[in-house]
Each structure stands twice: as structure tokens, then as C-alpha cells.
Amino acid sequence: MRESDYAALAMFRFQIRSFPAFSETAAARQGLTPTQHQALLGIKGFGPAGPATIGDVARFLLIRHHSAVELIDRLAKLGLVSRAADPADARRVHLKLTKRGEQKLKALSQKNLEELRRAASPAFSQLLRSFRRSDNSKSEA
């Protein structure tokens, strides 16, 4: 490992740590907690084919089922999520973002992607270039 490899890795790790702070601030500006933002994202994009369930949200957020129920209750009160009984199994509840939930998630997702493009992508590219140079110098030896 060269000194430049450590510098590239350090910058990349800094960007990894900086991104959640950026994302949390962006969520707060939308009136959401970071967990609420992550739940909206999980409902929209994480679940298997078909509508997300409370169990999907719990798995996505690495929280207990009852904690996910409470979180969904709060999101429903904010008018961001709606619930519907699964027609095949009344014990299961399907979750869907409301129009307001979709709007908030879209705004946050656009800001997060912009930040990733701005900050993390160059740091990741620098890291990969640094390690490629390091690998090439080993193969030449």
C-alpha cells in the first residue's frame, strides 16, 4: 500500500460517513426523521415484487416488527403512507405511499442522488484509480 492509497481510502471513508449526515439534514428539511425517510424509501423500492408489508419495512430498517408498526402508524398519521388488507391473507397489510409521501420521497431522493454524484462518486473513482495503480505496480514487479 502506498501513501496515496491510504489518502484515497480515507477520503472515501469520509464521504461514506458524510452522506448519512447530509441525508439526515435533507430529511429534516422535509419534516421527516431519518428513519421515516428510510421507511418511505423501503416501501417504494426495497420489497419483493408486489406491495411492501410491515415485515418488509422491519427487515429493510433492521428493526423489530412492533417498531415498524409504530413507525408506519406515525407515517400514516402524517398522510404519507396508506394501508390496505392483503386480499389473499387478511393478516397481512400492504403499504403504499400516498401522493404526499411520493412527493416527499422524490424530493429527498433527488437531493440524495445529487449529493452522491457530487461527493461520493469522485471519492470512489479516486479510490479505484489509486488501487488500480497499486495493482499495476505489483504486476510489473
Short mmCIF file of C-alpha atoms in Angstrom, two decimals:
data_model
loop_
_atom_site.label_atom_id
_atom_site.label_comp_id
_atom_site.label_asym_id
_atom_site.label_seq_id
_atom_site.Cartn_x
_atom_site.Cartn_y
_atom_site.Cartn_z
CA MET A 1 0.00 0.00 0.00
CA ARG A 2 1.23 3.46 -0.89
CA GLU A 3 0.56 6.68 1.00
CA SER A 4 -1.78 7.77 -1.80
CA ASP A 5 -3.81 4.56 -1.31
CA TYR A 6 -4.35 5.46 2.35
CA ALA A 7 -5.30 9.02 1.41
CA ALA A 8 -7.82 7.78 -1.19
CA LEU A 9 -9.29 5.27 1.25
CA ALA A 10 -9.51 7.90 3.99
CA MET A 11 -11.34 10.31 1.66
CA PHE A 12 -13.73 7.59 0.56
CA ARG A 13 -14.50 6.62 4.17
CA PHE A 14 -15.06 10.29 5.00
CA GLN A 15 -17.58 10.55 2.16
CA ILE A 16 -19.35 7.39 3.35
CA ARG A 17 -19.73 8.95 6.81
CA SER A 18 -20.70 12.36 5.40
CA PHE A 19 -23.53 11.07 3.25
CA PRO A 20 -25.82 9.98 6.13
CA ALA A 21 -25.34 13.39 7.77
CA PHE A 22 -26.32 15.09 4.51
CA SER A 23 -29.31 12.79 4.10
CA GLU A 24 -30.49 13.34 7.68
CA THR A 25 -30.38 17.12 7.23
CA ALA A 26 -32.31 16.85 3.95
CA ALA A 27 -34.95 14.66 5.64
CA ALA A 28 -35.32 17.14 8.49
CA ARG A 29 -35.90 19.94 5.97
CA GLN A 30 -38.79 17.85 4.61
CA GLY A 31 -40.17 17.42 8.15
CA LEU A 32 -39.09 13.78 8.45
CA THR A 33 -36.82 11.84 10.72
CA PRO A 34 -34.08 9.79 9.03
CA THR A 35 -35.97 6.59 9.93
CA GLN A 36 -39.18 7.91 8.39
CA HIS A 37 -37.28 8.75 5.21
CA GLN A 38 -35.74 5.29 5.11
CA ALA A 39 -39.15 3.69 5.65
CA LEU A 40 -40.61 5.62 2.70
CA LEU A 41 -37.67 4.53 0.58
CA GLY A 42 -38.08 0.93 1.69
CA ILE A 43 -41.80 0.91 0.92
CA LYS A 44 -41.14 2.33 -2.53
CA GLY A 45 -38.10 0.38 -3.55
CA PHE A 46 -36.96 -2.43 -1.29
CA GLY A 47 -39.68 -5.02 -1.09
CA PRO A 48 -40.05 -8.09 -3.25
CA ALA A 49 -42.41 -7.98 -6.23
CA GLY A 50 -45.71 -6.58 -5.10
CA PRO A 51 -46.67 -4.16 -2.35
CA ALA A 52 -44.44 -3.78 0.69
CA THR A 53 -45.57 -5.06 4.07
CA ILE A 54 -44.72 -4.03 7.60
CA GLY A 55 -42.43 -7.07 7.76
CA ASP A 56 -40.59 -5.77 4.69
CA VAL A 57 -40.09 -2.40 6.40
CA ALA A 58 -38.82 -4.12 9.55
CA ARG A 59 -36.30 -6.14 7.50
CA PHE A 60 -35.20 -3.12 5.46
CA LEU A 61 -34.61 -0.99 8.55
CA LEU A 62 -33.28 -3.86 10.69
CA ILE A 63 -35.87 -3.19 13.38
CA ARG A 64 -38.42 -5.32 15.21
CA HIS A 65 -41.88 -5.82 13.77
CA HIS A 66 -43.63 -3.87 16.55
CA SER A 67 -41.26 -0.93 15.99
CA ALA A 68 -42.12 -0.98 12.29
CA VAL A 69 -45.84 -0.96 13.18
CA GLU A 70 -45.32 2.17 15.30
CA LEU A 71 -43.31 3.82 12.54
CA ILE A 72 -45.99 3.08 9.94
CA ASP A 73 -48.63 4.40 12.34
CA ARG A 74 -46.76 7.71 12.52
CA LEU A 75 -46.28 7.86 8.74
CA ALA A 76 -49.99 7.16 8.22
CA LYS A 77 -50.89 9.98 10.64
CA LEU A 78 -48.68 12.31 8.59
CA GLY A 79 -50.59 11.28 5.47
CA LEU A 80 -47.51 9.73 3.84
CA VAL A 81 -48.49 6.05 3.82
CA SER A 82 -51.74 4.17 3.35
CA ARG A 83 -52.58 0.63 4.39
CA ALA A 84 -54.73 -1.98 2.67
CA ALA A 85 -55.50 -5.54 3.72
CA ASP A 86 -53.93 -8.24 1.55
CA PRO A 87 -56.85 -9.79 -0.38
CA ALA A 88 -55.19 -13.22 -0.15
CA ASP A 89 -54.35 -13.03 3.58
CA ALA A 90 -56.22 -10.59 5.81
CA ARG A 91 -53.45 -10.85 8.44
CA ARG A 92 -51.04 -9.09 6.09
CA VAL A 93 -51.17 -5.37 5.42
CA HIS A 94 -49.95 -3.85 2.16
CA LEU A 95 -48.31 -0.45 2.36
CA LYS A 96 -48.36 2.23 -0.28
CA LEU A 97 -47.06 5.76 -0.37
CA THR A 98 -49.71 8.42 -0.68
CA LYS A 99 -49.30 11.20 -3.22
CA ARG A 100 -47.80 13.36 -0.47
CA GLY A 101 -45.45 10.53 0.52
CA GLU A 102 -44.37 10.08 -3.10
CA GLN A 103 -43.65 13.81 -3.40
CA LYS A 104 -41.53 13.92 -0.25
CA LEU A 105 -39.63 10.79 -1.21
CA LYS A 106 -38.98 12.06 -4.73
CA ALA A 107 -37.65 15.37 -3.44
CA LEU A 108 -35.36 13.64 -0.95
CA SER A 109 -34.19 11.02 -3.42
CA GLN A 110 -33.26 13.67 -5.98
CA LYS A 111 -31.22 15.55 -3.38
CA ASN A 112 -29.52 12.36 -2.21
CA LEU A 113 -28.61 11.31 -5.74
CA GLU A 114 -27.23 14.77 -6.47
CA GLU A 115 -25.06 14.56 -3.36
CA LEU A 116 -23.84 11.09 -4.27
CA ARG A 117 -22.90 12.30 -7.74
CA ARG A 118 -21.22 15.39 -6.34
CA ALA A 119 -19.23 13.91 -3.49
CA ALA A 120 -19.17 10.14 -3.27
CA SER A 121 -18.66 9.34 -6.93
CA PRO A 122 -15.39 11.31 -7.24
CA ALA A 123 -14.11 9.84 -3.98
CA PHE A 124 -14.99 6.32 -5.11
CA SER A 125 -13.41 6.90 -8.52
CA GLN A 126 -10.25 8.23 -6.85
CA LEU A 127 -10.12 5.17 -4.61
CA LEU A 128 -10.46 2.78 -7.54
CA ARG A 129 -7.81 4.63 -9.56
CA SER A 130 -5.45 4.52 -6.61
CA PHE A 131 -5.85 0.78 -6.14
CA ARG A 132 -5.53 0.10 -9.88
CA ARG A 133 -2.20 1.96 -9.88
CA SER A 134 -1.14 -0.08 -6.87
CA ASP A 135 -2.16 -3.37 -8.56
CA ASN A 136 -0.36 -2.41 -11.78
CA SER A 137 2.88 -1.66 -9.95
CA LYS A 138 2.71 -5.09 -8.28
CA SER A 139 2.22 -6.90 -11.60
CA GLU A 140 5.21 -5.05 -13.07
CA ALA A 141 7.49 -6.14 -10.23
#
